[in-house]
Amino acid sequence: MGEEKPFLADEILKDWLNRKVVVSINGDQLFSGVLRNFDDEVIILENVTDFTGNKGKALLVKIDEVHWIMLLE
């Protein structure tokens, strides 16, 4: 049997590791931060800021709640 092709989203997120992104959660909450890690269940951002300016050290989000991710830099 042939080797399974990786999911496109996994390939892109690997390229975006350690870069600044914006994440939309449930379509109504936005967070920016550095993408540190991800798997099939969660993503982890560090040095996080929400859309109102609140800051945090890290954010753990269930991947099912993410609507989109945008690369900032």
PDB file of C-alpha atoms in Angstrom, residues 12-67:
ATOM      1  CA  ILE A  12       0.701  24.555   6.658  1.00  0.00           C
ATOM      2  CA  LEU A  13       0.635  24.636  10.464  1.00  0.00           C
ATOM      3  CA  LYS A  14       4.078  22.987  10.558  1.00  0.00           C
ATOM      4  CA  ASP A  15       5.360  25.813   8.344  1.00  0.00           C
ATOM      5  CA  TRP A  16       3.728  28.368  10.654  1.00  0.00           C
ATOM      6  CA  LEU A  17       5.214  27.011  13.915  1.00  0.00           C
ATOM      7  CA  ASN A  18       6.969  29.738  15.942  1.00  0.00           C
ATOM      8  CA  ARG A  19       5.379  32.484  13.829  1.00  0.00           C
ATOM      9  CA  LYS A  20       2.697  35.006  14.801  1.00  0.00           C
ATOM     10  CA  VAL A  21      -0.880  34.093  13.872  1.00  0.00           C
ATOM     11  CA  VAL A  22      -4.464  35.198  14.531  1.00  0.00           C
ATOM     12  CA  VAL A  23      -6.988  32.514  15.491  1.00  0.00           C
ATOM     13  CA  SER A  24     -10.781  32.810  15.293  1.00  0.00           C
ATOM     14  CA  ILE A  25     -12.483  30.740  17.993  1.00  0.00           C
ATOM     15  CA  ASN A  26     -16.166  29.905  17.553  1.00  0.00           C
ATOM     16  CA  GLY A  27     -16.338  32.674  14.964  1.00  0.00           C
ATOM     17  CA  ASP A  28     -16.616  35.475  17.521  1.00  0.00           C
ATOM     18  CA  GLN A  29     -13.351  35.587  19.488  1.00  0.00           C
ATOM     19  CA  LEU A  30      -9.982  36.549  18.011  1.00  0.00           C
ATOM     20  CA  PHE A  31      -6.592  35.871  19.546  1.00  0.00           C
ATOM     21  CA  SER A  32      -3.128  36.661  18.225  1.00  0.00           C
ATOM     22  CA  GLY A  33       0.013  34.953  19.403  1.00  0.00           C
ATOM     23  CA  VAL A  34       2.937  32.745  18.469  1.00  0.00           C
ATOM     24  CA  LEU A  35       1.933  29.265  17.296  1.00  0.00           C
ATOM     25  CA  ARG A  36       3.999  26.936  19.486  1.00  0.00           C
ATOM     26  CA  ASN A  37       2.462  23.518  18.892  1.00  0.00           C
ATOM     27  CA  PHE A  38      -0.566  21.631  17.609  1.00  0.00           C
ATOM     28  CA  ASP A  39      -1.948  18.129  17.220  1.00  0.00           C
ATOM     29  CA  ASP A  40      -5.241  16.570  16.139  1.00  0.00           C
ATOM     30  CA  GLU A  41      -7.010  17.928  19.248  1.00  0.00           C
ATOM     31  CA  VAL A  42      -5.505  21.296  20.261  1.00  0.00           C
ATOM     32  CA  ILE A  43      -3.363  24.237  19.250  1.00  0.00           C
ATOM     33  CA  ILE A  44      -1.131  26.187  21.634  1.00  0.00           C
ATOM     34  CA  LEU A  45      -0.390  29.897  21.296  1.00  0.00           C
ATOM     35  CA  GLU A  46       2.094  31.839  23.435  1.00  0.00           C
ATOM     36  CA  ASN A  47       2.335  35.588  24.109  1.00  0.00           C
ATOM     37  CA  VAL A  48      -1.382  35.899  23.434  1.00  0.00           C
ATOM     38  CA  THR A  49      -3.470  39.050  22.947  1.00  0.00           C
ATOM     39  CA  ASP A  50      -7.243  39.051  22.438  1.00  0.00           C
ATOM     40  CA  PHE A  51      -9.122  41.545  20.262  1.00  0.00           C
ATOM     41  CA  THR A  52      -9.768  43.850  23.232  1.00  0.00           C
ATOM     42  CA  GLY A  53      -6.067  44.026  24.164  1.00  0.00           C
ATOM     43  CA  ASN A  54      -6.024  41.606  27.098  1.00  0.00           C
ATOM     44  CA  LYS A  55      -2.736  39.697  27.258  1.00  0.00           C
ATOM     45  CA  GLY A  56      -1.803  36.228  28.441  1.00  0.00           C
ATOM     46  CA  LYS A  57       1.223  33.949  28.451  1.00  0.00           C
ATOM     47  CA  ALA A  58      -0.418  31.004  26.664  1.00  0.00           C
ATOM     48  CA  LEU A  59      -3.686  29.764  25.191  1.00  0.00           C
ATOM     49  CA  LEU A  60      -4.764  26.162  24.641  1.00  0.00           C
ATOM     50  CA  VAL A  61      -7.659  25.794  22.176  1.00  0.00           C
ATOM     51  CA  LYS A  62      -9.555  22.723  20.994  1.00  0.00           C
ATOM     52  CA  ILE A  63      -8.995  22.448  17.256  1.00  0.00           C
ATOM     53  CA  ASP A  64     -12.731  21.789  16.741  1.00  0.00           C
ATOM     54  CA  GLU A  65     -13.481  25.333  17.963  1.00  0.00           C
ATOM     55  CA  VAL A  66     -11.092  27.037  15.526  1.00  0.00           C
ATOM     56  CA  HIS A  67     -12.812  28.583  12.495  1.00  0.00           C
TER      57      HIS A  67
END
